[in-house]
Amino acid sequence: MEQDIQKLKNWINHSDNVVFFGGAGVSTESGIPDFRSVDGLYNQKWKYPPETILSHSFFERNPEEYYRFHREKLVIDGVRPNPAHLRLAELERQGKIKAVITQNIDGLHQRAGSKNVLELHGSILRAYCSKCGKIWPAEFMNYSSGVPHCDCGGVIRPDIVLYEEPLDNHIMTEAIRYIENADVLIVGGTSLNVYPAAGLINYYHGNKLALVNLSTTPYDSFADLVIHKKIGEVFSQL
């Protein structure tokens, strides 16, 4: 394991074109539960399956129940960036990391200091009216009671990609461009089971693909380096 971490460290040290692609596992060490692990949201009891609640059609049909779930499970106070977030930001300042591509909606990469962050699934820290598009403070959405409404009467919603909704074309195009041109691609904290985001890994054409994840992924056999360890522990040694 130490040899693998040293190998990854050497790749980074000798490159100025590293791209990081991460998922929920990057933030679990900050105390944010993921969706599919043993302790994740998908294994906690709820009136409806979380995947149903987090869908576009459910939000349209039952915003009251959506916001009950949203405020209890998605709004997490007091979370701080962990060693993975902080080291990625430091590597960007050093000219190593060109982009951080994330499936997370918590904004922790930016809080840690990363500048070029591509949020595939949006951010819980932004909100807008689903009717007129007016931008609203996320605090109004996250901490008010009941369903938050815009001045026009429309329902205010988080700027996240719900199930049944497409990913932003511009962000996807940018993510593909960075991955295609990357010298080193580090994929961390993701099961690589959620598409279309997981399919981004197929655009990498280099020979320095590192997968850092506690559990195995469908792409382990394609990687040039696989480290089954907590991502924060790995990045604290880079």
Short mmCIF file of C-alpha atoms in Angstrom, two decimals:
data_model
loop_
_atom_site.label_atom_id
_atom_site.label_comp_id
_atom_site.label_asym_id
_atom_site.label_seq_id
_atom_site.Cartn_x
_atom_site.Cartn_y
_atom_site.Cartn_z
CA MET A 1 0.00 0.00 0.00
CA GLU A 2 2.82 2.44 0.86
CA GLN A 3 4.45 1.69 -2.49
CA ASP A 4 1.18 2.48 -4.27
CA ILE A 5 0.86 5.82 -2.50
CA GLN A 6 4.47 6.62 -3.32
CA LYS A 7 3.79 5.78 -6.97
CA LEU A 8 0.82 8.15 -7.05
CA LYS A 9 2.93 10.81 -5.36
CA ASN A 10 5.60 10.41 -8.05
CA TRP A 11 3.01 10.74 -10.82
CA ILE A 12 1.79 14.01 -9.32
CA ASN A 13 5.29 15.33 -8.67
CA HIS A 14 6.25 14.82 -12.32
CA SER A 15 3.08 16.26 -13.85
CA ASP A 16 1.47 19.66 -14.18
CA ASN A 17 -1.69 18.26 -15.78
CA VAL A 18 -3.52 16.25 -13.12
CA VAL A 19 -7.31 16.00 -13.10
CA PHE A 20 -9.31 14.76 -10.12
CA PHE A 21 -12.75 13.17 -10.48
CA GLY A 22 -14.53 12.44 -7.20
CA GLY A 23 -17.76 11.32 -5.63
CA ALA A 24 -19.51 10.99 -2.28
CA GLY A 25 -16.61 9.18 -0.63
CA VAL A 26 -14.57 12.38 -0.74
CA SER A 27 -16.99 14.03 1.69
CA THR A 28 -17.85 11.13 3.99
CA GLU A 29 -14.73 11.89 6.05
CA SER A 30 -16.21 15.35 6.63
CA GLY A 31 -19.27 13.72 8.16
CA ILE A 32 -21.55 13.83 5.12
CA PRO A 33 -23.19 10.43 4.53
CA ASP A 34 -23.12 8.98 1.04
CA PHE A 35 -26.09 7.36 -0.65
CA ARG A 36 -25.13 3.75 -1.20
CA SER A 37 -22.82 2.64 1.58
CA VAL A 38 -24.02 0.64 4.58
CA ASP A 39 -24.61 3.87 6.50
CA GLY A 40 -25.71 5.87 3.47
CA LEU A 41 -29.01 7.61 2.86
CA TYR A 42 -30.24 4.78 0.65
CA ASN A 43 -30.15 2.40 3.60
CA GLN A 44 -32.00 4.63 6.04
CA LYS A 45 -35.75 4.27 6.50
CA TRP A 46 -37.95 6.93 4.92
CA LYS A 47 -41.54 7.25 3.78
CA TYR A 48 -40.39 7.02 0.16
CA PRO A 49 -37.15 5.68 -1.31
CA PRO A 50 -34.60 8.54 -1.42
CA GLU A 51 -34.10 7.99 -5.13
CA THR A 52 -37.80 8.69 -5.62
CA ILE A 53 -37.78 11.78 -3.41
CA LEU A 54 -34.78 13.17 -5.28
CA SER A 55 -36.48 12.91 -8.66
CA HIS A 56 -37.86 15.74 -10.79
CA SER A 57 -41.34 14.24 -10.99
CA PHE A 58 -41.56 13.79 -7.21
CA PHE A 59 -40.39 17.36 -6.60
CA GLU A 60 -43.09 18.63 -8.94
CA ARG A 61 -45.76 16.40 -7.45
CA ASN A 62 -44.90 16.54 -3.75
CA PRO A 63 -42.62 19.48 -2.87
CA GLU A 64 -43.70 19.33 0.79
CA GLU A 65 -42.29 15.84 1.25
CA TYR A 66 -39.23 16.70 -0.81
CA TYR A 67 -38.39 19.67 1.45
CA ARG A 68 -38.93 17.62 4.60
CA PHE A 69 -36.27 15.23 3.29
CA HIS A 70 -34.09 18.04 1.93
CA ARG A 71 -33.81 19.88 5.23
CA GLU A 72 -33.24 16.76 7.30
CA LYS A 73 -30.82 14.90 5.05
CA LEU A 74 -29.20 17.28 2.57
CA VAL A 75 -28.58 20.37 4.68
CA ILE A 76 -25.67 19.58 6.96
CA ASP A 77 -24.30 22.31 9.21
CA GLY A 78 -20.80 22.52 10.62
CA VAL A 79 -19.08 20.37 8.01
CA ARG A 80 -15.50 21.21 7.14
CA PRO A 81 -13.20 20.22 4.29
CA ASN A 82 -11.12 17.15 5.09
CA PRO A 83 -7.49 16.36 4.12
CA ALA A 84 -8.54 15.28 0.60
CA HIS A 85 -10.28 18.60 -0.12
CA LEU A 86 -7.42 20.60 1.39
CA ARG A 87 -4.64 18.74 -0.41
CA LEU A 88 -6.43 19.04 -3.77
CA ALA A 89 -6.70 22.79 -3.28
CA GLU A 90 -3.02 22.97 -2.37
CA LEU A 91 -2.05 20.96 -5.46
CA GLU A 92 -4.06 23.37 -7.60
CA ARG A 93 -2.17 26.32 -6.10
CA GLN A 94 1.06 24.50 -6.93
CA GLY A 95 0.02 24.22 -10.58
CA LYS A 96 -0.50 20.46 -10.45
CA ILE A 97 -4.28 20.05 -10.47
CA LYS A 98 -5.97 21.53 -13.53
CA ALA A 99 -9.55 20.72 -12.55
CA VAL A 100 -11.62 19.07 -9.85
CA ILE A 101 -14.67 17.31 -11.27
CA THR A 102 -17.15 16.36 -8.57
CA GLN A 103 -20.47 14.58 -8.24
CA ASN A 104 -20.96 16.17 -4.81
CA ILE A 105 -23.28 19.08 -4.10
CA ASP A 106 -21.79 20.25 -0.79
CA GLY A 107 -19.36 22.94 -1.99
CA LEU A 108 -16.51 21.63 0.18
CA HIS A 109 -13.95 21.74 -2.61
CA GLN A 110 -14.51 25.47 -3.01
CA ARG A 111 -14.49 25.99 0.76
CA ALA A 112 -11.10 24.26 0.87
CA GLY A 113 -9.78 26.70 -1.72
CA SER A 114 -10.13 24.92 -5.06
CA LYS A 115 -10.96 27.38 -7.83
CA ASN A 116 -11.63 25.31 -10.95
CA VAL A 117 -14.40 22.99 -9.74
CA LEU A 118 -16.85 21.42 -12.16
CA GLU A 119 -20.01 20.44 -10.27
CA LEU A 120 -21.68 17.72 -12.32
CA HIS A 121 -24.73 17.58 -10.06
CA GLY A 122 -24.94 21.23 -9.03
CA SER A 123 -24.79 22.68 -5.52
CA ILE A 124 -27.05 22.72 -2.49
CA LEU A 125 -25.59 26.17 -1.79
CA ARG A 126 -27.54 27.75 -4.67
CA ALA A 127 -31.27 28.10 -5.30
CA TYR A 128 -33.56 29.52 -7.95
CA CYS A 129 -37.26 29.80 -8.81
CA SER A 130 -38.49 26.86 -10.88
CA LYS A 131 -40.97 29.18 -12.61
CA CYS A 132 -39.19 32.46 -13.40
CA GLY A 133 -35.58 31.50 -12.75
CA LYS A 134 -34.90 34.22 -10.15
CA ILE A 135 -31.86 33.48 -7.99
CA TRP A 136 -32.58 33.08 -4.27
CA PRO A 137 -30.29 32.72 -1.25
CA ALA A 138 -29.82 29.07 -0.39
CA GLU A 139 -30.45 29.93 3.27
CA PHE A 140 -34.03 30.90 2.45
CA MET A 141 -34.59 27.51 0.84
CA ASN A 142 -32.67 25.46 3.38
CA TYR A 143 -33.88 26.99 6.63
CA SER A 144 -37.41 28.26 6.00
CA SER A 145 -40.42 26.12 6.85
CA GLY A 146 -42.71 24.44 4.36
CA VAL A 147 -42.29 24.93 0.63
CA PRO A 148 -40.35 28.13 -0.22
CA HIS A 149 -42.03 30.28 -2.87
CA CYS A 150 -40.74 33.04 -5.12
CA ASP A 151 -42.38 36.48 -5.45
CA CYS A 152 -43.94 35.20 -8.68
CA GLY A 153 -45.52 32.27 -6.86
CA GLY A 154 -43.20 29.64 -8.26
CA VAL A 155 -41.56 27.01 -6.07
CA ILE A 156 -37.94 27.71 -5.20
CA ARG A 157 -35.69 24.73 -5.80
CA PRO A 158 -32.05 23.82 -5.19
CA ASP A 159 -29.61 24.21 -8.06
CA ILE A 160 -28.93 20.48 -8.15
CA VAL A 161 -29.55 17.88 -10.82
CA LEU A 162 -32.45 15.72 -9.70
CA TYR A 163 -33.05 12.25 -11.04
CA GLU A 164 -34.78 12.37 -14.46
CA GLU A 165 -32.97 15.64 -15.24
CA PRO A 166 -30.05 15.92 -17.67
CA LEU A 167 -26.60 17.05 -16.64
CA ASP A 168 -25.50 20.50 -17.76
CA ASN A 169 -24.08 20.20 -21.28
CA HIS A 170 -21.46 22.91 -20.78
CA ILE A 171 -20.12 21.35 -17.58
CA MET A 172 -20.06 17.88 -19.17
CA THR A 173 -18.19 19.22 -22.20
CA GLU A 174 -15.63 20.91 -19.98
CA ALA A 175 -15.21 17.78 -17.85
CA ILE A 176 -14.64 15.65 -20.94
CA ARG A 177 -12.09 18.14 -22.29
CA TYR A 178 -10.07 18.11 -19.07
CA ILE A 179 -10.16 14.32 -18.79
CA GLU A 180 -9.23 13.76 -22.44
CA ASN A 181 -6.19 16.01 -22.09
CA ALA A 182 -5.09 14.88 -18.64
CA ASP A 183 -1.69 13.36 -18.04
CA VAL A 184 -2.76 11.89 -14.69
CA LEU A 185 -6.40 11.12 -13.82
CA ILE A 186 -7.21 10.44 -10.17
CA VAL A 187 -10.66 9.01 -9.51
CA GLY A 188 -11.56 8.95 -5.84
CA GLY A 189 -14.42 8.30 -3.48
CA THR A 190 -16.85 7.04 -6.09
CA SER A 191 -18.33 3.63 -6.85
CA LEU A 192 -18.46 4.55 -10.56
CA ASN A 193 -21.99 3.17 -10.75
CA VAL A 194 -23.91 6.41 -11.39
CA TYR A 195 -24.26 7.32 -15.04
CA PRO A 196 -23.71 9.39 -17.10
CA ALA A 197 -21.10 10.78 -14.68
CA ALA A 198 -19.28 7.45 -14.26
CA GLY A 199 -18.87 7.19 -18.03
CA LEU A 200 -16.53 10.19 -18.00
CA ILE A 201 -13.65 7.90 -17.10
CA ASN A 202 -13.87 6.39 -20.59
CA TYR A 203 -12.61 9.65 -22.09
CA TYR A 204 -9.20 9.26 -20.47
CA HIS A 205 -6.57 8.05 -22.93
CA GLY A 206 -3.44 8.20 -20.79
CA ASN A 207 -1.59 5.53 -18.82
CA LYS A 208 -1.74 7.02 -15.34
CA LEU A 209 -5.27 6.28 -14.15
CA ALA A 210 -5.44 5.98 -10.36
CA LEU A 211 -8.56 4.74 -8.54
CA VAL A 212 -8.72 5.53 -4.82
CA ASN A 213 -11.79 4.05 -3.18
CA LEU A 214 -12.56 1.90 -0.12
CA SER A 215 -14.49 -0.67 -2.16
CA THR A 216 -13.90 -2.16 -5.60
CA THR A 217 -15.34 -0.46 -8.69
CA PRO A 218 -16.28 -1.75 -12.15
CA TYR A 219 -13.19 0.01 -13.49
CA ASP A 220 -10.55 -1.45 -11.16
CA SER A 221 -9.24 -3.81 -13.83
CA PHE A 222 -8.76 -0.91 -16.27
CA ALA A 223 -6.80 1.27 -13.85
CA ASP A 224 -3.04 1.62 -13.78
CA LEU A 225 -3.09 2.01 -10.01
CA VAL A 226 -5.77 0.95 -7.49
CA ILE A 227 -5.70 1.96 -3.83
CA HIS A 228 -8.46 0.60 -1.59
CA LYS A 229 -8.18 3.05 1.26
CA LYS A 230 -9.94 6.15 2.60
CA ILE A 231 -9.19 8.99 0.26
CA GLY A 232 -8.41 11.44 3.06
CA GLU A 233 -5.74 9.07 4.42
CA VAL A 234 -4.19 8.73 0.98
CA PHE A 235 -4.15 12.46 0.18
CA SER A 236 -2.70 13.34 3.57
CA GLN A 237 0.39 11.36 2.49
CA LEU A 238 0.76 12.96 -0.95
#
